[in-house]
PDB file of C-alpha atoms in Angstrom:
ATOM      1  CA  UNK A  86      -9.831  -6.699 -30.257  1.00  0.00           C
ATOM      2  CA  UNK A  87     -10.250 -10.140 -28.442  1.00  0.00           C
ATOM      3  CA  UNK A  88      -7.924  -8.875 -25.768  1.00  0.00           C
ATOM      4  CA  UNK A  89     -10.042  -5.341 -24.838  1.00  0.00           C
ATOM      5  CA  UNK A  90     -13.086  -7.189 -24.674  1.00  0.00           C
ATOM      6  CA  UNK A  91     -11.403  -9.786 -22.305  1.00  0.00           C
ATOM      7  CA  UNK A  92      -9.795  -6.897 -20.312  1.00  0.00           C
ATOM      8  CA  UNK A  93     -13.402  -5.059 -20.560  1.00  0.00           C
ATOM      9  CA  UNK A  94     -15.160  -7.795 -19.148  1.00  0.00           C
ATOM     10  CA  UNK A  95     -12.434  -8.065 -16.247  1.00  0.00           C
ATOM     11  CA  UNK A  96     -12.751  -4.508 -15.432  1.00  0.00           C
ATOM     12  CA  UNK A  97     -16.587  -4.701 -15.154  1.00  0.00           C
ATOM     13  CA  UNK A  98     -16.243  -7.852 -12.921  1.00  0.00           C
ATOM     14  CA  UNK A  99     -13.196  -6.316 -10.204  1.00  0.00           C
ATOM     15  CA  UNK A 100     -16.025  -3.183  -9.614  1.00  0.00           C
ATOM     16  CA  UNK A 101     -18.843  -6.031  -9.956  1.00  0.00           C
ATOM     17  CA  UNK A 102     -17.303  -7.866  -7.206  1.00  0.00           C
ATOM     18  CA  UNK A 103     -16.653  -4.183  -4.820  1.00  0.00           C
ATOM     19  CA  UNK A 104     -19.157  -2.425  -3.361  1.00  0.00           C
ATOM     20  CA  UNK A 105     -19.645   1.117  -4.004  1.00  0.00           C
ATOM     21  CA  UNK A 106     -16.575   3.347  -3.184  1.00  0.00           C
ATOM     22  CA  UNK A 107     -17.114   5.432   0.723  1.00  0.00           C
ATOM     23  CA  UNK A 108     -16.297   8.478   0.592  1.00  0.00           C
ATOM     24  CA  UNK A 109     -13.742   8.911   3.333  1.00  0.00           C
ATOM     25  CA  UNK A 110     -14.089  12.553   3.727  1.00  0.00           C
ATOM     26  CA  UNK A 111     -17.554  12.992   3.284  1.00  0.00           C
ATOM     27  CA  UNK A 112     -19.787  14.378   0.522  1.00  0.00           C
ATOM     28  CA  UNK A 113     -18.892  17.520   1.332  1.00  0.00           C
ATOM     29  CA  UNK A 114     -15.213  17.904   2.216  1.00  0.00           C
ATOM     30  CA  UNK A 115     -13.952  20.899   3.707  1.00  0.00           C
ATOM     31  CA  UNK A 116     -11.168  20.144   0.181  1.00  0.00           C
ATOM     32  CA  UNK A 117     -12.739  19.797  -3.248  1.00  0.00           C
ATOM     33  CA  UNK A 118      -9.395  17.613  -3.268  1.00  0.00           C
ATOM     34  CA  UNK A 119     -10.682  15.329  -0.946  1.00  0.00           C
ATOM     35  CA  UNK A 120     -13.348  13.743  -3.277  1.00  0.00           C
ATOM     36  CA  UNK A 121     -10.300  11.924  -5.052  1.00  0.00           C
ATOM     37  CA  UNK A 122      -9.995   9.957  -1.843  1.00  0.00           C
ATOM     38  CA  UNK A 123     -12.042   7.028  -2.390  1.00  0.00           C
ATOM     39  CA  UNK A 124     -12.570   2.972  -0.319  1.00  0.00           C
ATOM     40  CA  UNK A 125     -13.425   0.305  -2.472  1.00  0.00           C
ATOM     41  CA  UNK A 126     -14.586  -2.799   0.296  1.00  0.00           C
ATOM     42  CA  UNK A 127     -14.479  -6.290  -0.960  1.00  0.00           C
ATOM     43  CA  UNK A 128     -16.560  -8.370   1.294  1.00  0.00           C
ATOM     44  CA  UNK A 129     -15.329 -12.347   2.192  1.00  0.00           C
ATOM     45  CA  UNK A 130     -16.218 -14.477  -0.404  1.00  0.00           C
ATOM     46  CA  UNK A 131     -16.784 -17.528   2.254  1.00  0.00           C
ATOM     47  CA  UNK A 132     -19.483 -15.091   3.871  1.00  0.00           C
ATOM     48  CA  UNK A 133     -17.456 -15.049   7.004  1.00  0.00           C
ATOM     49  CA  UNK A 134     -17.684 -12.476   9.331  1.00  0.00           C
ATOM     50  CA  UNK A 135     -13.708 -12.096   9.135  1.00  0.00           C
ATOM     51  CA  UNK A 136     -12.446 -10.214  11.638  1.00  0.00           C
ATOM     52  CA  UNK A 137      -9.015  -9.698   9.250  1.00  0.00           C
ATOM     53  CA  UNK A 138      -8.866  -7.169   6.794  1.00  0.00           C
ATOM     54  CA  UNK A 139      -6.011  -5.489   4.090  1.00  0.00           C
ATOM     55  CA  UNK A 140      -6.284  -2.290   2.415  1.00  0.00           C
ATOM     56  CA  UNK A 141      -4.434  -2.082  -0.976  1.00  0.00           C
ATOM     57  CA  UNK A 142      -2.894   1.255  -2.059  1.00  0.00           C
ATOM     58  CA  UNK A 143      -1.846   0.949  -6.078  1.00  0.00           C
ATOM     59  CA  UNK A 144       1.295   2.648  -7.522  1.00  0.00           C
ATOM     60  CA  UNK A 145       1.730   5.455  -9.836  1.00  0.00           C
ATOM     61  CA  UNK A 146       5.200   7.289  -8.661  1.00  0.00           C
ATOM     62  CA  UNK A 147       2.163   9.531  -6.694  1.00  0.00           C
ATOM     63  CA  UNK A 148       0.793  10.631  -9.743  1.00  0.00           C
ATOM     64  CA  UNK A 149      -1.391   8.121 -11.125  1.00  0.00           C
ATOM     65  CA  UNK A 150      -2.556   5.148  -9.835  1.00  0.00           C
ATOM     66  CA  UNK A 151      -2.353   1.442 -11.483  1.00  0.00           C
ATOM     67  CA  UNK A 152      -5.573   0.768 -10.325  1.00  0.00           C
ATOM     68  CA  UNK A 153      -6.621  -2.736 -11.449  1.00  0.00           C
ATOM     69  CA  UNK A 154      -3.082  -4.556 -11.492  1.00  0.00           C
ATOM     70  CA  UNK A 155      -1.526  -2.817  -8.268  1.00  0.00           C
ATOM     71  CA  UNK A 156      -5.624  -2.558  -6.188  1.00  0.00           C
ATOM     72  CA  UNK A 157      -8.778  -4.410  -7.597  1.00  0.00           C
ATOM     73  CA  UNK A 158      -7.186  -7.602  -8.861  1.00  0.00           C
ATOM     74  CA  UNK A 159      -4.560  -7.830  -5.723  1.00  0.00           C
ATOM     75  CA  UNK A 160      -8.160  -6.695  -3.580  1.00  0.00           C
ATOM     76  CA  UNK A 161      -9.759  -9.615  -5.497  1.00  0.00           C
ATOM     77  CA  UNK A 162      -7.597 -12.244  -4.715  1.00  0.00           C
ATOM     78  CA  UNK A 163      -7.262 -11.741  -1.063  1.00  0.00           C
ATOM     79  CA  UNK A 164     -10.695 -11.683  -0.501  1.00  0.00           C
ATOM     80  CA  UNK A 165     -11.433 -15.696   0.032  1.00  0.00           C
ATOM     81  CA  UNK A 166     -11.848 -15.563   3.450  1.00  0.00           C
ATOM     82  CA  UNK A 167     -10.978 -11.851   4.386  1.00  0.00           C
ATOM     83  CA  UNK A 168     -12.267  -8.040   3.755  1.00  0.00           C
ATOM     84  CA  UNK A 169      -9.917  -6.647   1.534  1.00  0.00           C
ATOM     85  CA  UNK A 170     -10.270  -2.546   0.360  1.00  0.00           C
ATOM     86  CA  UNK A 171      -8.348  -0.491  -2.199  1.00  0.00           C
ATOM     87  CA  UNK A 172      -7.609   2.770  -1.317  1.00  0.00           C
ATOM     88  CA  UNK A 173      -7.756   6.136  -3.718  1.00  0.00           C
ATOM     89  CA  UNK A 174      -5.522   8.144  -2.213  1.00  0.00           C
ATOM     90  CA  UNK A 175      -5.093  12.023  -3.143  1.00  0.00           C
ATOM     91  CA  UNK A 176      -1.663  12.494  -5.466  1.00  0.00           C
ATOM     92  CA  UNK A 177       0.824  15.129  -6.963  1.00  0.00           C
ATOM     93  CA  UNK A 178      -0.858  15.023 -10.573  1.00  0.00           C
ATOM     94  CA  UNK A 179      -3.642  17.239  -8.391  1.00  0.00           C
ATOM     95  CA  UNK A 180      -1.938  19.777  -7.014  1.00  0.00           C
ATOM     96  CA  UNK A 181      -1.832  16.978  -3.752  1.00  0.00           C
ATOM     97  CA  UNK A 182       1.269  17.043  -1.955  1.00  0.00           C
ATOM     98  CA  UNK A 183       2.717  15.430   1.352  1.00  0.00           C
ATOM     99  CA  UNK A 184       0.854  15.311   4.580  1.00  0.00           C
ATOM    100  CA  UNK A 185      -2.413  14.842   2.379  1.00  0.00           C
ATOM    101  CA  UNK A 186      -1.565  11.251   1.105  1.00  0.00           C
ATOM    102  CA  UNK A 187      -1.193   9.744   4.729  1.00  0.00           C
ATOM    103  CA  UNK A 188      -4.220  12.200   5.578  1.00  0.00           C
ATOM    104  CA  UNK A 189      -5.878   9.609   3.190  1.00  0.00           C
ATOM    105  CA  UNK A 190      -4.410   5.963   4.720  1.00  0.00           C
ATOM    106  CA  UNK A 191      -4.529   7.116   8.326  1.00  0.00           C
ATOM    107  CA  UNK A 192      -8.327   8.384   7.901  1.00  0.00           C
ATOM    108  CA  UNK A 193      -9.060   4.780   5.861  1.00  0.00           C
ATOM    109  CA  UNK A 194      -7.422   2.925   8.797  1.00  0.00           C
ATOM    110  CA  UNK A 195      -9.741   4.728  11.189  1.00  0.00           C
ATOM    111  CA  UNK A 196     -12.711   3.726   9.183  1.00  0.00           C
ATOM    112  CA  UNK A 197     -12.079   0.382   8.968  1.00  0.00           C
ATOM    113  CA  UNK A 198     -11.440  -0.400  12.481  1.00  0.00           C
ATOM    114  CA  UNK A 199     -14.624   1.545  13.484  1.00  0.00           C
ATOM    115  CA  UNK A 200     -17.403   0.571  10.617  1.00  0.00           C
ATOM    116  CA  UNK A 201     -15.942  -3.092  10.275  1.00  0.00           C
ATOM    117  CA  UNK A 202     -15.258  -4.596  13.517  1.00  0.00           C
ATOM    118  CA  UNK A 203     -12.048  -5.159  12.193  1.00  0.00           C
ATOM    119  CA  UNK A 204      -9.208  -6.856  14.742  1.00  0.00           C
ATOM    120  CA  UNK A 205      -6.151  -7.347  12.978  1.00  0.00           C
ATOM    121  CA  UNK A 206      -5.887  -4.892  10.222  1.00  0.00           C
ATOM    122  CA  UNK A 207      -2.954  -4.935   7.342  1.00  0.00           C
ATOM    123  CA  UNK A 208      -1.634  -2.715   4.418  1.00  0.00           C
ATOM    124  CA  UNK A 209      -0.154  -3.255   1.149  1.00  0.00           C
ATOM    125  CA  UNK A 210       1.421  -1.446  -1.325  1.00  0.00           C
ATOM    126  CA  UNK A 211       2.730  -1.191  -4.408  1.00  0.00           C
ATOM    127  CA  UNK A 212       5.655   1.270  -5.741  1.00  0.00           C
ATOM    128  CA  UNK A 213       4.955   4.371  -3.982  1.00  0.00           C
ATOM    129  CA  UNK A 214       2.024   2.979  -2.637  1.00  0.00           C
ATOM    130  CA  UNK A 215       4.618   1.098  -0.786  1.00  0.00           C
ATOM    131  CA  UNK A 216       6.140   4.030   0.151  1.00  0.00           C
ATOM    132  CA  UNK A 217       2.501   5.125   1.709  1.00  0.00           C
ATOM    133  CA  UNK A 218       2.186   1.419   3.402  1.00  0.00           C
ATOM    134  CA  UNK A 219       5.417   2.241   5.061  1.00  0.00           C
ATOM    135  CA  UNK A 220       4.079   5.737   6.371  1.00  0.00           C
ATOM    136  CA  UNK A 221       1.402   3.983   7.788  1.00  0.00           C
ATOM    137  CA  UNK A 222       4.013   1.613   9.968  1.00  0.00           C
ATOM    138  CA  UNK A 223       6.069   3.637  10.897  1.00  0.00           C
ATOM    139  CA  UNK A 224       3.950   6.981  11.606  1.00  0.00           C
ATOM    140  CA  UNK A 225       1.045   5.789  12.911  1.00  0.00           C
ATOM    141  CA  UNK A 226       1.883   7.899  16.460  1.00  0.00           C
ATOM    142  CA  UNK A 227       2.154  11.192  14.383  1.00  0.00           C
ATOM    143  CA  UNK A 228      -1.340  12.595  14.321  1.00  0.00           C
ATOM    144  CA  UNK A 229      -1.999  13.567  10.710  1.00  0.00           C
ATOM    145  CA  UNK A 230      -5.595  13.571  10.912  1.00  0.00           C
ATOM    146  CA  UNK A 231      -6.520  15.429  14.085  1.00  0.00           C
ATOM    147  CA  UNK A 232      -7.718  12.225  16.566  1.00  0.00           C
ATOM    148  CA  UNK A 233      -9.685  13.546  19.247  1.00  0.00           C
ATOM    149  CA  UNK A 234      -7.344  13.714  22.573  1.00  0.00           C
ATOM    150  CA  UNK A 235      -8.920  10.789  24.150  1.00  0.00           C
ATOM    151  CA  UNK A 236      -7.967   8.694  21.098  1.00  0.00           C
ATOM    152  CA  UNK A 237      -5.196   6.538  21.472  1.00  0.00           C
ATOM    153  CA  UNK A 238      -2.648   7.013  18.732  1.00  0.00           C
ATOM    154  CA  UNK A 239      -2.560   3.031  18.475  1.00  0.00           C
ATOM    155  CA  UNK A 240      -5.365   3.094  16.936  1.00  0.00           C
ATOM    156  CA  UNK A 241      -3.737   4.169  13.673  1.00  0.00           C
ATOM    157  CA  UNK A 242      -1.155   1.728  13.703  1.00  0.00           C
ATOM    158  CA  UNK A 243      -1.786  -1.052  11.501  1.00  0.00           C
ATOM    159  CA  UNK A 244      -1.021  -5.171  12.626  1.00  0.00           C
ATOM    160  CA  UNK A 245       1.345  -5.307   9.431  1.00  0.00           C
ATOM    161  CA  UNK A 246       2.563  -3.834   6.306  1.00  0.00           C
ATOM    162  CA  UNK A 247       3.335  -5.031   2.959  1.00  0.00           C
ATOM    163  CA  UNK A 248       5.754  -3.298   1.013  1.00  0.00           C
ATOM    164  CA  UNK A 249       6.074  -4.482  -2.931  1.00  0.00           C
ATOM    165  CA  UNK A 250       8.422  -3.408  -5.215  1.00  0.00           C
ATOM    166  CA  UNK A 251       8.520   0.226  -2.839  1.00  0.00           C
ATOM    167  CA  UNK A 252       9.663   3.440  -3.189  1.00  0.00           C
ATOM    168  CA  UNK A 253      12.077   4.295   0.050  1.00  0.00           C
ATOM    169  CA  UNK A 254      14.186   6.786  -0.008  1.00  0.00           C
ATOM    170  CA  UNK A 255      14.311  10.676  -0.732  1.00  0.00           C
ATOM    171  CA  UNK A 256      17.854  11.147  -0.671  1.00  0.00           C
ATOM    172  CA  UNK A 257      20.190   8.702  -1.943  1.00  0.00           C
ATOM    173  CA  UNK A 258      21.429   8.531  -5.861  1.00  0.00           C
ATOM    174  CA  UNK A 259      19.118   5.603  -6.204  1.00  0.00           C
ATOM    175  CA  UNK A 260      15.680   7.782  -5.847  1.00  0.00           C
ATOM    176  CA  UNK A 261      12.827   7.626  -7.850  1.00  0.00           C
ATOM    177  CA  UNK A 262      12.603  11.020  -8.464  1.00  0.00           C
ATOM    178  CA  UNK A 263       9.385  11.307 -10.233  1.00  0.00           C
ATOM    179  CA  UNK A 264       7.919  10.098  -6.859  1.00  0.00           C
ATOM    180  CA  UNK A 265      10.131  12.464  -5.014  1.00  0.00           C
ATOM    181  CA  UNK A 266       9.138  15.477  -7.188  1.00  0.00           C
ATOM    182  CA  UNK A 267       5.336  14.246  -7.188  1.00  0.00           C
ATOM    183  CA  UNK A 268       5.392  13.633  -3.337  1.00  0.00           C
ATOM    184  CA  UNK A 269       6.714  17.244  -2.318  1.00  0.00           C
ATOM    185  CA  UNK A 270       7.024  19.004  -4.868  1.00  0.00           C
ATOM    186  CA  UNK A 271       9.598  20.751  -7.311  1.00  0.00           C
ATOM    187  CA  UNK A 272      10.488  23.230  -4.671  1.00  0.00           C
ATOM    188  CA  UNK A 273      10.690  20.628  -1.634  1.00  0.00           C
ATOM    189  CA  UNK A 274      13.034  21.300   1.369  1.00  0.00           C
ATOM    190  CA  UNK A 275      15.656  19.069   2.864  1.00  0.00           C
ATOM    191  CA  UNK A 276      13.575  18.819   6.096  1.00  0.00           C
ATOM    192  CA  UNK A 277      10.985  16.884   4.141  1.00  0.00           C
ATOM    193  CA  UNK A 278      13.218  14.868   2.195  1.00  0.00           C
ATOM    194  CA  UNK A 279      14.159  13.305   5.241  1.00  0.00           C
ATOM    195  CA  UNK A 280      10.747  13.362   6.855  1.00  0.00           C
ATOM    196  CA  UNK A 281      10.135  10.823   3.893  1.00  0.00           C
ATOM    197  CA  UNK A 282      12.617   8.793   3.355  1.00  0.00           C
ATOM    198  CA  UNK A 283      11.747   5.801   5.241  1.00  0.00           C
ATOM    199  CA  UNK A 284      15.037   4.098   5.673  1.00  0.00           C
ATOM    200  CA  UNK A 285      15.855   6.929   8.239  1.00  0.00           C
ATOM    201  CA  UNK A 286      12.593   7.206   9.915  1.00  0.00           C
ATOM    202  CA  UNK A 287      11.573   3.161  10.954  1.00  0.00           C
ATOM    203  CA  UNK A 288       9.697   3.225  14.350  1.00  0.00           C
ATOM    204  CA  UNK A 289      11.119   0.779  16.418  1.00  0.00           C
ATOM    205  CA  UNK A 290       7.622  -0.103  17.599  1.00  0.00           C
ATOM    206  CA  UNK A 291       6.392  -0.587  13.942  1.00  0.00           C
ATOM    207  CA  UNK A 292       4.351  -3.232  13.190  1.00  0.00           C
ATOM    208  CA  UNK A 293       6.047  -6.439  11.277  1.00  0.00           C
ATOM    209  CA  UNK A 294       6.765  -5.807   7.700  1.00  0.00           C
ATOM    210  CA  UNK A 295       7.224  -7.469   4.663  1.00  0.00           C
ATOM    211  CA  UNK A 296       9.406  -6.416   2.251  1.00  0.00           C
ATOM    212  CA  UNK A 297       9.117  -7.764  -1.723  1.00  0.00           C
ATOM    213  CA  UNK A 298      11.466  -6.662  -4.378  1.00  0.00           C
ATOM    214  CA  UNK A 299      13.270  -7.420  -7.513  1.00  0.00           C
ATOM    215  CA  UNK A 300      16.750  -7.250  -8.604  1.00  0.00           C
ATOM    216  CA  UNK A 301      15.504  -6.912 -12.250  1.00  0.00           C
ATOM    217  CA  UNK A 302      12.965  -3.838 -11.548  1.00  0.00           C
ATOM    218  CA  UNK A 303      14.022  -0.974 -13.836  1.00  0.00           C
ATOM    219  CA  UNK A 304      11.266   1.356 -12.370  1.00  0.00           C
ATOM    220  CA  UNK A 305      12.576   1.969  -8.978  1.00  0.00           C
ATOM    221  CA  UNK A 306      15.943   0.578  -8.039  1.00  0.00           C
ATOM    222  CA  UNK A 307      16.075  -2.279  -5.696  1.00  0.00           C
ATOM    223  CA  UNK A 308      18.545  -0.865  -3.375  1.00  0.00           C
ATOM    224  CA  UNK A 309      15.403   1.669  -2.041  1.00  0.00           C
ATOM    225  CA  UNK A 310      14.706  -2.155  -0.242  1.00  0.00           C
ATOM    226  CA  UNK A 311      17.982  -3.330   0.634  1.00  0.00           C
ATOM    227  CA  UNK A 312      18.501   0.329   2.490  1.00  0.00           C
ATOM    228  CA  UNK A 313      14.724  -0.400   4.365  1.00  0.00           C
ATOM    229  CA  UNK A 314      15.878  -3.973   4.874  1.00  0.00           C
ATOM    230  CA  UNK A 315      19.095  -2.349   6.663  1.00  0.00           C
ATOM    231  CA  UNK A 316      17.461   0.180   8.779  1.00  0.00           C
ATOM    232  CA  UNK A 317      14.440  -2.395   9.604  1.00  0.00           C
ATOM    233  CA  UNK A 318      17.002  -4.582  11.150  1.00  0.00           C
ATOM    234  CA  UNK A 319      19.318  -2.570  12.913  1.00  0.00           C
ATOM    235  CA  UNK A 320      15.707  -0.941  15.041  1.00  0.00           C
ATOM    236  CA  UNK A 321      14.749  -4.588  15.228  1.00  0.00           C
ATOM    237  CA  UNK A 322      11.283  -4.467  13.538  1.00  0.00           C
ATOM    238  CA  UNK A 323      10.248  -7.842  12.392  1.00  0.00           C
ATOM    239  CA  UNK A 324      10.172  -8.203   9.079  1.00  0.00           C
ATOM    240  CA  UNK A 325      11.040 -10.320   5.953  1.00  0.00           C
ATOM    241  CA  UNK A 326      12.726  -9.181   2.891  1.00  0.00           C
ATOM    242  CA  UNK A 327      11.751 -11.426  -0.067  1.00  0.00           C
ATOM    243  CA  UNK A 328      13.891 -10.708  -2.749  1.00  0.00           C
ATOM    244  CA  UNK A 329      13.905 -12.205  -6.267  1.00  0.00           C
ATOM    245  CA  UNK A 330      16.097 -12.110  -9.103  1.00  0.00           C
ATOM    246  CA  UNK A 331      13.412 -11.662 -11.605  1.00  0.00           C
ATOM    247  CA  UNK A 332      10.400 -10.482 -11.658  1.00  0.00           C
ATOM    248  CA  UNK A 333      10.325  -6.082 -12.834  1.00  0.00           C
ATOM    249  CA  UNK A 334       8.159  -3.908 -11.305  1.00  0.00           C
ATOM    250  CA  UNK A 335       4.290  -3.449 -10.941  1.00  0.00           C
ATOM    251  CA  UNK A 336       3.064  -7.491 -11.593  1.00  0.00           C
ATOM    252  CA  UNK A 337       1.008  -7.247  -8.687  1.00  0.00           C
ATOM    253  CA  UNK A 338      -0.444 -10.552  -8.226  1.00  0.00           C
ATOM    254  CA  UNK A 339      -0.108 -11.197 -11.898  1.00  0.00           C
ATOM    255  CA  UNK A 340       2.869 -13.678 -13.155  1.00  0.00           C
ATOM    256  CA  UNK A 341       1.481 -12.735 -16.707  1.00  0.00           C
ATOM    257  CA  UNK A 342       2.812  -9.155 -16.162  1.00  0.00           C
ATOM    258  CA  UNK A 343       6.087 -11.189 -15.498  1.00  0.00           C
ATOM    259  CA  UNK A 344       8.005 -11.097 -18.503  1.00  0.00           C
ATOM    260  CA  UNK A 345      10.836 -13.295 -17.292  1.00  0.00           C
ATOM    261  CA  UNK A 346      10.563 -17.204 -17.378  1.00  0.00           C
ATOM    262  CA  UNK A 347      10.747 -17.284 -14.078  1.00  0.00           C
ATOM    263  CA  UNK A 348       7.232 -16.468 -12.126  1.00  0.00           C
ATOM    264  CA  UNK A 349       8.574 -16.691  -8.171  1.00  0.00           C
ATOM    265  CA  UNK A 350       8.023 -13.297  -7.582  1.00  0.00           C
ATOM    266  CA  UNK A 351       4.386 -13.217  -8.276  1.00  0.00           C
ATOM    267  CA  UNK A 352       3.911 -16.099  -5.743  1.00  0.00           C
ATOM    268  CA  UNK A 353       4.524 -13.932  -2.762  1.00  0.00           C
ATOM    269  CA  UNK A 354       0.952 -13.852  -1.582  1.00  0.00           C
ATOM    270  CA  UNK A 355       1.635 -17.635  -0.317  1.00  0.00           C
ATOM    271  CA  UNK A 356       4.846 -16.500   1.154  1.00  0.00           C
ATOM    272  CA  UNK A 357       3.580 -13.422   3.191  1.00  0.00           C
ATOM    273  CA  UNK A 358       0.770 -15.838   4.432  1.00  0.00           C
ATOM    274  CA  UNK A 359       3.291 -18.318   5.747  1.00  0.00           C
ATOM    275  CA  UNK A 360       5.129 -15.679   7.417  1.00  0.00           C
ATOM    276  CA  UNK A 361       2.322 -14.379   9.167  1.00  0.00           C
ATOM    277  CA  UNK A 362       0.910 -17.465  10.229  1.00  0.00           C
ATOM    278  CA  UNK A 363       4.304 -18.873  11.640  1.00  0.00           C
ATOM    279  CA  UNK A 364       5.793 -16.007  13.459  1.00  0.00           C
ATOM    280  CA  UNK A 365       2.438 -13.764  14.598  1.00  0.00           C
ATOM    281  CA  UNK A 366      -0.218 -15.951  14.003  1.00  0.00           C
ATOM    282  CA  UNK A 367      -1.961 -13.988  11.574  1.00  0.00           C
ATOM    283  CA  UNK A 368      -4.045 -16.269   9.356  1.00  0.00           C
ATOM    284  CA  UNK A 369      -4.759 -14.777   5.535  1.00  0.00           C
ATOM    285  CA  UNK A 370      -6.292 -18.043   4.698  1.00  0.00           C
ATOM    286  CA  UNK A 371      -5.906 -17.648   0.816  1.00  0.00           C
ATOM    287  CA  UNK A 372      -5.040 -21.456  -0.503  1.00  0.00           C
TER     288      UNK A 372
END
C-alpha cells in the first residue's frame, strides 16, 4: 500500500512538472490514429532559455509504451538546464504500422526546432524506442512527412541520438520479434525487413550516436548493438558503444530497476554528457 501511494504521488509530480501534451497532428487529424501522437515539454528548471533540447521516446516492443521509467522520469532528470520532451508515438497495438511511427518523431523534430528556438536538438530511446531514435539518425533525408520543397531535408536530422538497450535488427536469429511483428506486421515483406533493420541502413552522414547496452538484458539480445556498433564503424559515424555487463533491460535512469549489485549501467547519463562535451562540444549540463 505504502509503495502505490509513493508511486501515485510520483506519477502526479512527472505530469506536474510537464506541461500539457501538443498535439502534433492537430485537433483534428486527417487519422483518428493520429490523436495517440502526443509531446510532453519539460521546460529548464534553471529558467534558462536553453537553446539544447532531447526528446525521449519510451519502449514497449511498439506496442505499449513504458511511459514513466523509459519517458517522464528520464524527461525529468535531464531537464536541469535543458528542454527535454517525451514523445507518444503511434504503435502496432493500434492497428499503427511502419512509416507512421517515424511520421510521429520526424513531425516532433519539426516542431521543436520551429516553436522552441531550439539549436542543437537530440533523441533518446529506449528498446524499440531506440530502434525509432535510430530512424531518426539515419533517415532524416527520407521525407516521411511531406516537407514543403523549399525545406531542406536537414532540418529533420537531429545533432545526436541515444540508443539504450535498442532494438536493431529485422533479420538476424537474434530479433525481437514481438517488435518485428508489431512494427510491420504479421504479413510483412522482406523489402521492409530490411528497410528496418538498422545495422544495414546507417547513413554515413548520421549524426553521432550513442550506443548503451547490456550483456545481461534478457528482453532484446545484446548482439542487436554489437551488429549497430559494427555497421556504425565500418560507415564511420561517430559514436560510442557503452556496454555493461550488468544491468537488464528497461532501468531507464533508474539503478533501482537494476536488480544486479552492480548499478554502472544506470550512470550513463554522466557518460553520454562527457562524450558530448569532449568530442562535439555539446553541453547537457546535468551534474
Amino acid at each position: 500500500m505504502k509503495f502505490l501511494v509513493v508511486f501515485l504521488l510520483m506519477f502526479i509530480n512527472f505530469y506536474a512538472i510537464a506541461q500539457k501534451p501538443i498535439k502534433l497532428w492537430g485537433n483534428k487529424p486527417d487519422d483518428y490514429h493520429k490523436n495517440k501522437t502526443k509531446l510532453f515539454v519539460y521546460s529548464p528548471k534553471s529558467g534558462d532559455n536553453s537553446k539544447t533540447a532531447i526528446i525521449f521516446m519510451p519502449g514497449g516492443s511498439y506496442c505499449y509504451l513504458s511511459k514513466q521509467y523509459e519517458g517522464h522520469i528520464p524527461a525529468e532528470f535531464f531537464s536541469k538546464n535543458i528542454y527535454t520532451f517525451v514523445l507518444y508515438y503511434r504503435r502496432g497495438i493500434h492497428g499503427n504500422r511502419y512509416p507512421t511511427m517515424i511520421e510521429d518523431i520526424q513531425t516532433a523534430i519539426l516542431y521543436v526546432k520551429e516553436h522552441f528556438g531550439i539549436d542543437t536538438l537530440g533523441v533518446c530511446g529506449f528498446s524499440a524506442g531506440g530502434h525509432l531514435s535510430g530512424c531518426a539518425a539515419f533517415f532524416y533525408d527520407k521525407n516521411y512527412i511531406n516537407l514543403p520543397q523549399n525545406r531542406d531535408k536537414k532540418i529533420l536530422r537531429p545533432n545526436f541520438a541515444v540508443m539504450c538497450y535498442p532494438v536493431v535488427s529485422m533479420t538476424r536469429d537474434f530479433t525481437h520479434k514481438k517488435s518485428r511483428r508489431n512494427l510491420l506486421g504479421q504479413y510483412r515483406t522482406t523489402t521492409a525487413e530490411n528497410e528496418m533493420s538498422l545495422e544495414k541502413n546507417v547513413n554515413p552522414n548520421s549524426p553521432p550516436v550513442y550506443v548503451l547496452v547490456c550483456k545481461d538484458d534478457p528482453i532484446v539480445d545484446y548482439r542487436n548493438s554489437l551488429a549497430l556498433d559494427s555497421a556504425l564503424t565500418q560507415t564511420q559515424v561517430p559514436h560510442y558503444l557503452d556496454i555493461n555487463n550488468f544491468g537488464g533491460h528497461g532501468f531507464g535512469v533508474s539503478e533501482k530497476k537494476i536488480k544486479n549489485i552492480d548499478k554502472t549501467a544506470a550512470q550513463w547519463p554522466y557518460r553520454l554528457e562527457a562524450w558530448l562535451d569532449e568530442n562535439f562540444g555539446i553541453s547537457l549540463k546535468i551534474k
